[in-house]
Amino acid sequence: MTKYESSYSVSIILPILNEINSLKKTIKILNKINIKKEYLIIFSKLLTNSKVKKEIINLKKRYKNILIKPQQRPFVGGAIDLGIKLAKKKYIVIMASDLETNPYELKNMLKVSKKNPKCIISADRWISKKGFYNYGIIKFLANFFFQKLIRIFFQQEILDFTFAYRLYPKKALKGYKIKELRHGFALEILLSPIRKGYKVITLPAKWKKRVEGRSSITIHSYFSYLKVLYRNI
């Protein structure tokens, strides 16, 4: 192990509403990865129920490397924005706590990141076999055409601009304040570092519909991607 690899560390941002069992499983899987890490669990003061809040506090008592904070700005982008500000490690991992992002895939993302320390490592469902499981045909087609639209404007060899499962050098996001707090934040925090000169390496990933809780995606979420696109054209 090189000196650089021994000092490699990650802040893993895990926004949560009430998917506590999925969160526990996610952390259990990630704990098996031998890397210096901290977990930033960001919950909603309004939407996270009291039972789940108690469970999160118990997790913090069990694991010393967990920090829990109520989000200050609304929606998932608000939770991610706070997590970025709180991150203390050299790299930032953004993923879901509901198992729609596969925790097992992070090990390979870390491996690639160590070899390419200045790059963003982005999970990509479109380059994976069976990347979408139980996604829904209308949602799938909408996603397909939107990805094509984004590529026309930005000429990037990226197929999955809207999947917020990524590993960033902390410097790529340092000082950035997310503007679009709904799901469009995923596109926003990819375009901003690209414009700073950061390269993106994509790796195949699989999406699987959550078994706990409900999706927070609404028609407003889809419009939020368009808002980000409009701001960046």
mmCIF file with all atom_site columns, C-alpha atoms in Angstrom, residues 46-225:
data_model
loop_
_atom_site.group_PDB
_atom_site.id
_atom_site.type_symbol
_atom_site.label_atom_id
_atom_site.label_alt_id
_atom_site.label_comp_id
_atom_site.label_asym_id
_atom_site.label_entity_id
_atom_site.label_seq_id
_atom_site.pdbx_PDB_ins_code
_atom_site.Cartn_x
_atom_site.Cartn_y
_atom_site.Cartn_z
_atom_site.occupancy
_atom_site.B_iso_or_equiv
_atom_site.pdbx_formal_charge
_atom_site.auth_seq_id
_atom_site.auth_comp_id
_atom_site.auth_asym_id
_atom_site.auth_atom_id
_atom_site.pdbx_PDB_model_num
ATOM 1   C CA . LEU A 1 46  ? -40.377 17.310 9.535   1.00 0.00 ? 46  LEU A CA 1
ATOM 2   C CA . LEU A 1 47  ? -40.626 14.001 7.662   1.00 0.00 ? 47  LEU A CA 1
ATOM 3   C CA . THR A 1 48  ? -38.487 11.580 9.659   1.00 0.00 ? 48  THR A CA 1
ATOM 4   C CA . ASN A 1 49  ? -40.653 9.996  12.353  1.00 0.00 ? 49  ASN A CA 1
ATOM 5   C CA . SER A 1 50  ? -39.651 9.853  16.023  1.00 0.00 ? 50  SER A CA 1
ATOM 6   C CA . LYS A 1 51  ? -39.061 6.097  16.007  1.00 0.00 ? 51  LYS A CA 1
ATOM 7   C CA . VAL A 1 52  ? -36.555 6.369  13.158  1.00 0.00 ? 52  VAL A CA 1
ATOM 8   C CA . LYS A 1 53  ? -34.835 9.312  14.854  1.00 0.00 ? 53  LYS A CA 1
ATOM 9   C CA . LYS A 1 54  ? -34.298 7.129  17.934  1.00 0.00 ? 54  LYS A CA 1
ATOM 10  C CA . GLU A 1 55  ? -32.929 4.334  15.744  1.00 0.00 ? 55  GLU A CA 1
ATOM 11  C CA . ILE A 1 56  ? -30.482 6.759  14.133  1.00 0.00 ? 56  ILE A CA 1
ATOM 12  C CA . ILE A 1 57  ? -29.290 7.923  17.553  1.00 0.00 ? 57  ILE A CA 1
ATOM 13  C CA . ASN A 1 58  ? -28.741 4.282  18.521  1.00 0.00 ? 58  ASN A CA 1
ATOM 14  C CA . LEU A 1 59  ? -26.653 3.814  15.370  1.00 0.00 ? 59  LEU A CA 1
ATOM 15  C CA . LYS A 1 60  ? -24.484 6.747  16.396  1.00 0.00 ? 60  LYS A CA 1
ATOM 16  C CA . LYS A 1 61  ? -23.942 5.181  19.827  1.00 0.00 ? 61  LYS A CA 1
ATOM 17  C CA . ARG A 1 62  ? -22.920 1.935  18.155  1.00 0.00 ? 62  ARG A CA 1
ATOM 18  C CA . TYR A 1 63  ? -20.548 3.426  15.585  1.00 0.00 ? 63  TYR A CA 1
ATOM 19  C CA . LYS A 1 64  ? -18.130 6.200  16.537  1.00 0.00 ? 64  LYS A CA 1
ATOM 20  C CA . ASN A 1 65  ? -17.680 7.340  12.928  1.00 0.00 ? 65  ASN A CA 1
ATOM 21  C CA . ILE A 1 66  ? -21.319 8.414  12.472  1.00 0.00 ? 66  ILE A CA 1
ATOM 22  C CA . LEU A 1 67  ? -22.444 12.032 12.509  1.00 0.00 ? 67  LEU A CA 1
ATOM 23  C CA . ILE A 1 68  ? -26.170 12.761 12.448  1.00 0.00 ? 68  ILE A CA 1
ATOM 24  C CA . LYS A 1 69  ? -27.682 16.125 11.569  1.00 0.00 ? 69  LYS A CA 1
ATOM 25  C CA . PRO A 1 70  ? -31.147 17.452 10.674  1.00 0.00 ? 70  PRO A CA 1
ATOM 26  C CA . GLN A 1 71  ? -31.156 19.041 7.240   1.00 0.00 ? 71  GLN A CA 1
ATOM 27  C CA . GLN A 1 72  ? -31.493 22.813 7.092   1.00 0.00 ? 72  GLN A CA 1
ATOM 28  C CA . ARG A 1 73  ? -32.774 23.172 3.517   1.00 0.00 ? 73  ARG A CA 1
ATOM 29  C CA . PRO A 1 74  ? -35.611 21.087 2.038   1.00 0.00 ? 74  PRO A CA 1
ATOM 30  C CA . PHE A 1 75  ? -35.652 18.083 -0.306  1.00 0.00 ? 75  PHE A CA 1
ATOM 31  C CA . VAL A 1 76  ? -32.868 15.621 -1.048  1.00 0.00 ? 76  VAL A CA 1
ATOM 32  C CA . GLY A 1 77  ? -30.634 18.350 -2.474  1.00 0.00 ? 77  GLY A CA 1
ATOM 33  C CA . GLY A 1 78  ? -30.835 20.181 0.841   1.00 0.00 ? 78  GLY A CA 1
ATOM 34  C CA . ALA A 1 79  ? -29.638 17.065 2.661   1.00 0.00 ? 79  ALA A CA 1
ATOM 35  C CA . ILE A 1 80  ? -26.750 16.549 0.232   1.00 0.00 ? 80  ILE A CA 1
ATOM 36  C CA . ASP A 1 81  ? -25.799 20.238 0.442   1.00 0.00 ? 81  ASP A CA 1
ATOM 37  C CA . LEU A 1 82  ? -25.452 19.986 4.223   1.00 0.00 ? 82  LEU A CA 1
ATOM 38  C CA . GLY A 1 83  ? -23.505 16.736 3.953   1.00 0.00 ? 83  GLY A CA 1
ATOM 39  C CA . ILE A 1 84  ? -20.978 18.348 1.610   1.00 0.00 ? 84  ILE A CA 1
ATOM 40  C CA . LYS A 1 85  ? -20.451 21.202 4.074   1.00 0.00 ? 85  LYS A CA 1
ATOM 41  C CA . LEU A 1 86  ? -19.950 18.785 6.977   1.00 0.00 ? 86  LEU A CA 1
ATOM 42  C CA . ALA A 1 87  ? -17.583 16.398 5.167   1.00 0.00 ? 87  ALA A CA 1
ATOM 43  C CA . LYS A 1 88  ? -14.118 16.221 6.746   1.00 0.00 ? 88  LYS A CA 1
ATOM 44  C CA . LYS A 1 89  ? -12.438 13.491 4.703   1.00 0.00 ? 89  LYS A CA 1
ATOM 45  C CA . LYS A 1 90  ? -10.488 13.860 1.447   1.00 0.00 ? 90  LYS A CA 1
ATOM 46  C CA . TYR A 1 91  ? -13.209 12.343 -0.722  1.00 0.00 ? 91  TYR A CA 1
ATOM 47  C CA . ILE A 1 92  ? -16.987 12.537 -0.688  1.00 0.00 ? 92  ILE A CA 1
ATOM 48  C CA . VAL A 1 93  ? -19.350 9.691  -1.532  1.00 0.00 ? 93  VAL A CA 1
ATOM 49  C CA . ILE A 1 94  ? -22.940 10.520 -2.402  1.00 0.00 ? 94  ILE A CA 1
ATOM 50  C CA . MET A 1 95  ? -25.370 7.620  -2.351  1.00 0.00 ? 95  MET A CA 1
ATOM 51  C CA . ALA A 1 96  ? -28.832 6.618  -1.142  1.00 0.00 ? 96  ALA A CA 1
ATOM 52  C CA . SER A 1 97  ? -29.764 4.966  2.131   1.00 0.00 ? 97  SER A CA 1
ATOM 53  C CA . ASP A 1 98  ? -32.694 3.024  0.613   1.00 0.00 ? 98  ASP A CA 1
ATOM 54  C CA . LEU A 1 99  ? -30.563 0.444  -1.301  1.00 0.00 ? 99  LEU A CA 1
ATOM 55  C CA . GLU A 1 100 ? -31.523 1.863  -4.716  1.00 0.00 ? 100 GLU A CA 1
ATOM 56  C CA . THR A 1 101 ? -27.779 2.459  -4.962  1.00 0.00 ? 101 THR A CA 1
ATOM 57  C CA . ASN A 1 102 ? -25.873 -0.790 -4.471  1.00 0.00 ? 102 ASN A CA 1
ATOM 58  C CA . PRO A 1 103 ? -23.432 -0.456 -1.515  1.00 0.00 ? 103 PRO A CA 1
ATOM 59  C CA . TYR A 1 104 ? -21.350 -3.373 -2.814  1.00 0.00 ? 104 TYR A CA 1
ATOM 60  C CA . GLU A 1 105 ? -20.375 -1.308 -5.864  1.00 0.00 ? 105 GLU A CA 1
ATOM 61  C CA . LEU A 1 106 ? -18.562 1.310  -3.778  1.00 0.00 ? 106 LEU A CA 1
ATOM 62  C CA . LYS A 1 107 ? -15.557 -0.978 -3.312  1.00 0.00 ? 107 LYS A CA 1
ATOM 63  C CA . ASN A 1 108 ? -14.811 -0.903 -7.034  1.00 0.00 ? 108 ASN A CA 1
ATOM 64  C CA . MET A 1 109 ? -15.446 2.843  -7.209  1.00 0.00 ? 109 MET A CA 1
ATOM 65  C CA . LEU A 1 110 ? -12.857 3.360  -4.464  1.00 0.00 ? 110 LEU A CA 1
ATOM 66  C CA . LYS A 1 111 ? -10.361 1.146  -6.276  1.00 0.00 ? 111 LYS A CA 1
ATOM 67  C CA . VAL A 1 112 ? -10.667 3.211  -9.453  1.00 0.00 ? 112 VAL A CA 1
ATOM 68  C CA . SER A 1 113 ? -10.549 6.476  -7.502  1.00 0.00 ? 113 SER A CA 1
ATOM 69  C CA . LYS A 1 114 ? -7.246  5.546  -5.856  1.00 0.00 ? 114 LYS A CA 1
ATOM 70  C CA . LYS A 1 115 ? -5.724  5.056  -9.308  1.00 0.00 ? 115 LYS A CA 1
ATOM 71  C CA . ASN A 1 116 ? -7.288  8.289  -10.586 1.00 0.00 ? 116 ASN A CA 1
ATOM 72  C CA . PRO A 1 117 ? -7.270  10.579 -7.522  1.00 0.00 ? 117 PRO A CA 1
ATOM 73  C CA . LYS A 1 118 ? -8.215  13.766 -9.372  1.00 0.00 ? 118 LYS A CA 1
ATOM 74  C CA . CYS A 1 119 ? -11.242 12.282 -11.135 1.00 0.00 ? 119 CYS A CA 1
ATOM 75  C CA . ILE A 1 120 ? -14.906 11.970 -10.232 1.00 0.00 ? 120 ILE A CA 1
ATOM 76  C CA . ILE A 1 121 ? -16.096 8.365  -10.236 1.00 0.00 ? 121 ILE A CA 1
ATOM 77  C CA . SER A 1 122 ? -19.723 8.148  -11.339 1.00 0.00 ? 122 SER A CA 1
ATOM 78  C CA . ALA A 1 123 ? -21.987 5.101  -11.291 1.00 0.00 ? 123 ALA A CA 1
ATOM 79  C CA . ASP A 1 124 ? -23.727 4.602  -14.650 1.00 0.00 ? 124 ASP A CA 1
ATOM 80  C CA . ARG A 1 125 ? -26.791 2.404  -15.097 1.00 0.00 ? 125 ARG A CA 1
ATOM 81  C CA . TRP A 1 126 ? -26.781 2.699  -18.891 1.00 0.00 ? 126 TRP A CA 1
ATOM 82  C CA . ILE A 1 127 ? -23.443 0.897  -19.355 1.00 0.00 ? 127 ILE A CA 1
ATOM 83  C CA . SER A 1 128 ? -24.510 -1.949 -17.078 1.00 0.00 ? 128 SER A CA 1
ATOM 84  C CA . LYS A 1 129 ? -26.345 -5.091 -18.088 1.00 0.00 ? 129 LYS A CA 1
ATOM 85  C CA . LYS A 1 130 ? -29.731 -4.988 -16.391 1.00 0.00 ? 130 LYS A CA 1
ATOM 86  C CA . GLY A 1 131 ? -28.933 -1.587 -14.907 1.00 0.00 ? 131 GLY A CA 1
ATOM 87  C CA . PHE A 1 132 ? -32.595 -0.868 -14.231 1.00 0.00 ? 132 PHE A CA 1
ATOM 88  C CA . TYR A 1 133 ? -34.605 -3.380 -12.199 1.00 0.00 ? 133 TYR A CA 1
ATOM 89  C CA . ASN A 1 134 ? -38.337 -2.752 -11.786 1.00 0.00 ? 134 ASN A CA 1
ATOM 90  C CA . TYR A 1 135 ? -37.889 0.858  -12.914 1.00 0.00 ? 135 TYR A CA 1
ATOM 91  C CA . GLY A 1 136 ? -41.153 1.276  -14.839 1.00 0.00 ? 136 GLY A CA 1
ATOM 92  C CA . ILE A 1 137 ? -41.371 1.654  -18.614 1.00 0.00 ? 137 ILE A CA 1
ATOM 93  C CA . ILE A 1 138 ? -42.597 5.285  -18.707 1.00 0.00 ? 138 ILE A CA 1
ATOM 94  C CA . LYS A 1 139 ? -39.962 6.386  -16.225 1.00 0.00 ? 139 LYS A CA 1
ATOM 95  C CA . PHE A 1 140 ? -37.332 4.416  -18.161 1.00 0.00 ? 140 PHE A CA 1
ATOM 96  C CA . LEU A 1 141 ? -38.211 6.058  -21.491 1.00 0.00 ? 141 LEU A CA 1
ATOM 97  C CA . ALA A 1 142 ? -38.314 9.523  -19.932 1.00 0.00 ? 142 ALA A CA 1
ATOM 98  C CA . ASN A 1 143 ? -34.887 8.938  -18.424 1.00 0.00 ? 143 ASN A CA 1
ATOM 99  C CA . PHE A 1 144 ? -33.520 7.644  -21.744 1.00 0.00 ? 144 PHE A CA 1
ATOM 100 C CA . PHE A 1 145 ? -34.611 10.666 -23.760 1.00 0.00 ? 145 PHE A CA 1
ATOM 101 C CA . PHE A 1 146 ? -33.536 13.141 -21.098 1.00 0.00 ? 146 PHE A CA 1
ATOM 102 C CA . GLN A 1 147 ? -30.023 11.643 -20.971 1.00 0.00 ? 147 GLN A CA 1
ATOM 103 C CA . LYS A 1 148 ? -29.818 11.999 -24.761 1.00 0.00 ? 148 LYS A CA 1
ATOM 104 C CA . LEU A 1 149 ? -30.924 15.633 -24.505 1.00 0.00 ? 149 LEU A CA 1
ATOM 105 C CA . ILE A 1 150 ? -28.224 16.451 -21.965 1.00 0.00 ? 150 ILE A CA 1
ATOM 106 C CA . ARG A 1 151 ? -25.514 14.866 -24.113 1.00 0.00 ? 151 ARG A CA 1
ATOM 107 C CA . ILE A 1 152 ? -26.494 17.076 -27.053 1.00 0.00 ? 152 ILE A CA 1
ATOM 108 C CA . PHE A 1 153 ? -25.780 20.197 -25.008 1.00 0.00 ? 153 PHE A CA 1
ATOM 109 C CA . PHE A 1 154 ? -22.687 19.126 -23.074 1.00 0.00 ? 154 PHE A CA 1
ATOM 110 C CA . GLN A 1 155 ? -20.889 16.696 -25.391 1.00 0.00 ? 155 GLN A CA 1
ATOM 111 C CA . GLN A 1 156 ? -19.750 14.438 -22.576 1.00 0.00 ? 156 GLN A CA 1
ATOM 112 C CA . GLU A 1 157 ? -19.081 10.704 -22.799 1.00 0.00 ? 157 GLU A CA 1
ATOM 113 C CA . ILE A 1 158 ? -21.455 10.176 -19.904 1.00 0.00 ? 158 ILE A CA 1
ATOM 114 C CA . LEU A 1 159 ? -24.717 8.298  -20.256 1.00 0.00 ? 159 LEU A CA 1
ATOM 115 C CA . ASP A 1 160 ? -26.193 8.698  -16.784 1.00 0.00 ? 160 ASP A CA 1
ATOM 116 C CA . PHE A 1 161 ? -26.193 12.346 -15.702 1.00 0.00 ? 161 PHE A CA 1
ATOM 117 C CA . THR A 1 162 ? -29.051 11.962 -13.213 1.00 0.00 ? 162 THR A CA 1
ATOM 118 C CA . PHE A 1 163 ? -27.855 9.055  -11.039 1.00 0.00 ? 163 PHE A CA 1
ATOM 119 C CA . ALA A 1 164 ? -26.410 10.636 -7.915  1.00 0.00 ? 164 ALA A CA 1
ATOM 120 C CA . TYR A 1 165 ? -24.184 7.722  -6.887  1.00 0.00 ? 165 TYR A CA 1
ATOM 121 C CA . ARG A 1 166 ? -20.739 9.254  -7.113  1.00 0.00 ? 166 ARG A CA 1
ATOM 122 C CA . LEU A 1 167 ? -17.334 9.603  -5.513  1.00 0.00 ? 167 LEU A CA 1
ATOM 123 C CA . TYR A 1 168 ? -15.786 13.078 -5.629  1.00 0.00 ? 168 TYR A CA 1
ATOM 124 C CA . PRO A 1 169 ? -12.446 14.556 -4.624  1.00 0.00 ? 169 PRO A CA 1
ATOM 125 C CA . LYS A 1 170 ? -13.559 16.909 -1.866  1.00 0.00 ? 170 LYS A CA 1
ATOM 126 C CA . LYS A 1 171 ? -11.989 19.870 -3.680  1.00 0.00 ? 171 LYS A CA 1
ATOM 127 C CA . ALA A 1 172 ? -14.384 19.356 -6.607  1.00 0.00 ? 172 ALA A CA 1
ATOM 128 C CA . LEU A 1 173 ? -17.332 20.366 -4.397  1.00 0.00 ? 173 LEU A CA 1
ATOM 129 C CA . LYS A 1 174 ? -15.612 22.582 -1.838  1.00 0.00 ? 174 LYS A CA 1
ATOM 130 C CA . GLY A 1 175 ? -17.503 25.818 -1.229  1.00 0.00 ? 175 GLY A CA 1
ATOM 131 C CA . TYR A 1 176 ? -20.282 24.938 -3.647  1.00 0.00 ? 176 TYR A CA 1
ATOM 132 C CA . LYS A 1 177 ? -23.872 25.700 -2.621  1.00 0.00 ? 177 LYS A CA 1
ATOM 133 C CA . ILE A 1 178 ? -26.495 23.595 -4.381  1.00 0.00 ? 178 ILE A CA 1
ATOM 134 C CA . LYS A 1 179 ? -29.116 25.731 -6.102  1.00 0.00 ? 179 LYS A CA 1
ATOM 135 C CA . GLU A 1 180 ? -31.620 23.091 -7.264  1.00 0.00 ? 180 GLU A CA 1
ATOM 136 C CA . LEU A 1 181 ? -32.759 21.231 -4.157  1.00 0.00 ? 181 LEU A CA 1
ATOM 137 C CA . ARG A 1 182 ? -35.050 18.705 -5.827  1.00 0.00 ? 182 ARG A CA 1
ATOM 138 C CA . HIS A 1 183 ? -33.634 15.770 -7.795  1.00 0.00 ? 183 HIS A CA 1
ATOM 139 C CA . GLY A 1 184 ? -32.036 18.056 -10.371 1.00 0.00 ? 184 GLY A CA 1
ATOM 140 C CA . PHE A 1 185 ? -29.192 18.551 -7.897  1.00 0.00 ? 185 PHE A CA 1
ATOM 141 C CA . ALA A 1 186 ? -27.682 15.322 -9.278  1.00 0.00 ? 186 ALA A CA 1
ATOM 142 C CA . LEU A 1 187 ? -27.125 16.976 -12.645 1.00 0.00 ? 187 LEU A CA 1
ATOM 143 C CA . GLU A 1 188 ? -26.031 20.276 -11.099 1.00 0.00 ? 188 GLU A CA 1
ATOM 144 C CA . ILE A 1 189 ? -23.227 18.822 -8.991  1.00 0.00 ? 189 ILE A CA 1
ATOM 145 C CA . LEU A 1 190 ? -21.851 16.974 -11.979 1.00 0.00 ? 190 LEU A CA 1
ATOM 146 C CA . LEU A 1 191 ? -21.855 19.903 -14.405 1.00 0.00 ? 191 LEU A CA 1
ATOM 147 C CA . SER A 1 192 ? -20.194 22.294 -11.955 1.00 0.00 ? 192 SER A CA 1
ATOM 148 C CA . PRO A 1 193 ? -16.996 20.227 -11.417 1.00 0.00 ? 193 PRO A CA 1
ATOM 149 C CA . ILE A 1 194 ? -16.819 19.385 -15.133 1.00 0.00 ? 194 ILE A CA 1
ATOM 150 C CA . ARG A 1 195 ? -16.703 23.107 -15.873 1.00 0.00 ? 195 ARG A CA 1
ATOM 151 C CA . LYS A 1 196 ? -13.842 23.424 -13.391 1.00 0.00 ? 196 LYS A CA 1
ATOM 152 C CA . GLY A 1 197 ? -11.905 20.866 -15.433 1.00 0.00 ? 197 GLY A CA 1
ATOM 153 C CA . TYR A 1 198 ? -12.587 17.692 -13.476 1.00 0.00 ? 198 TYR A CA 1
ATOM 154 C CA . LYS A 1 199 ? -12.736 14.492 -15.508 1.00 0.00 ? 199 LYS A CA 1
ATOM 155 C CA . VAL A 1 200 ? -15.417 11.860 -14.928 1.00 0.00 ? 200 VAL A CA 1
ATOM 156 C CA . ILE A 1 201 ? -14.863 8.111  -15.017 1.00 0.00 ? 201 ILE A CA 1
ATOM 157 C CA . THR A 1 202 ? -18.042 6.071  -15.280 1.00 0.00 ? 202 THR A CA 1
ATOM 158 C CA . LEU A 1 203 ? -18.482 2.561  -13.930 1.00 0.00 ? 203 LEU A CA 1
ATOM 159 C CA . PRO A 1 204 ? -21.384 0.155  -14.531 1.00 0.00 ? 204 PRO A CA 1
ATOM 160 C CA . ALA A 1 205 ? -23.948 0.120  -11.745 1.00 0.00 ? 205 ALA A CA 1
ATOM 161 C CA . LYS A 1 206 ? -27.330 -1.420 -11.097 1.00 0.00 ? 206 LYS A CA 1
ATOM 162 C CA . TRP A 1 207 ? -30.438 0.311  -9.798  1.00 0.00 ? 207 TRP A CA 1
ATOM 163 C CA . LYS A 1 208 ? -33.008 -1.698 -7.858  1.00 0.00 ? 208 LYS A CA 1
ATOM 164 C CA . LYS A 1 209 ? -36.351 -0.387 -6.671  1.00 0.00 ? 209 LYS A CA 1
ATOM 165 C CA . ARG A 1 210 ? -36.473 0.207  -2.953  1.00 0.00 ? 210 ARG A CA 1
ATOM 166 C CA . VAL A 1 211 ? -38.425 -2.206 -0.761  1.00 0.00 ? 211 VAL A CA 1
ATOM 167 C CA . GLU A 1 212 ? -38.815 0.257  2.089   1.00 0.00 ? 212 GLU A CA 1
ATOM 168 C CA . GLY A 1 213 ? -40.407 3.691  2.005   1.00 0.00 ? 213 GLY A CA 1
ATOM 169 C CA . ARG A 1 214 ? -41.749 5.597  -0.987  1.00 0.00 ? 214 ARG A CA 1
ATOM 170 C CA . SER A 1 215 ? -39.940 7.362  -3.782  1.00 0.00 ? 215 SER A CA 1
ATOM 171 C CA . SER A 1 216 ? -39.869 11.143 -3.381  1.00 0.00 ? 216 SER A CA 1
ATOM 172 C CA . ILE A 1 217 ? -39.764 11.732 -7.139  1.00 0.00 ? 217 ILE A CA 1
ATOM 173 C CA . THR A 1 218 ? -42.706 13.807 -8.406  1.00 0.00 ? 218 THR A CA 1
ATOM 174 C CA . ILE A 1 219 ? -43.453 15.786 -11.549 1.00 0.00 ? 219 ILE A CA 1
ATOM 175 C CA . HIS A 1 220 ? -41.649 18.707 -9.882  1.00 0.00 ? 220 HIS A CA 1
ATOM 176 C CA . SER A 1 221 ? -38.536 16.544 -9.647  1.00 0.00 ? 221 SER A CA 1
ATOM 177 C CA . TYR A 1 222 ? -38.475 16.059 -13.414 1.00 0.00 ? 222 TYR A CA 1
ATOM 178 C CA . PHE A 1 223 ? -38.910 19.794 -13.993 1.00 0.00 ? 223 PHE A CA 1
ATOM 179 C CA . SER A 1 224 ? -35.967 20.405 -11.679 1.00 0.00 ? 224 SER A CA 1
ATOM 180 C CA . TYR A 1 225 ? -33.636 18.646 -14.145 1.00 0.00 ? 225 TYR A CA 1
#
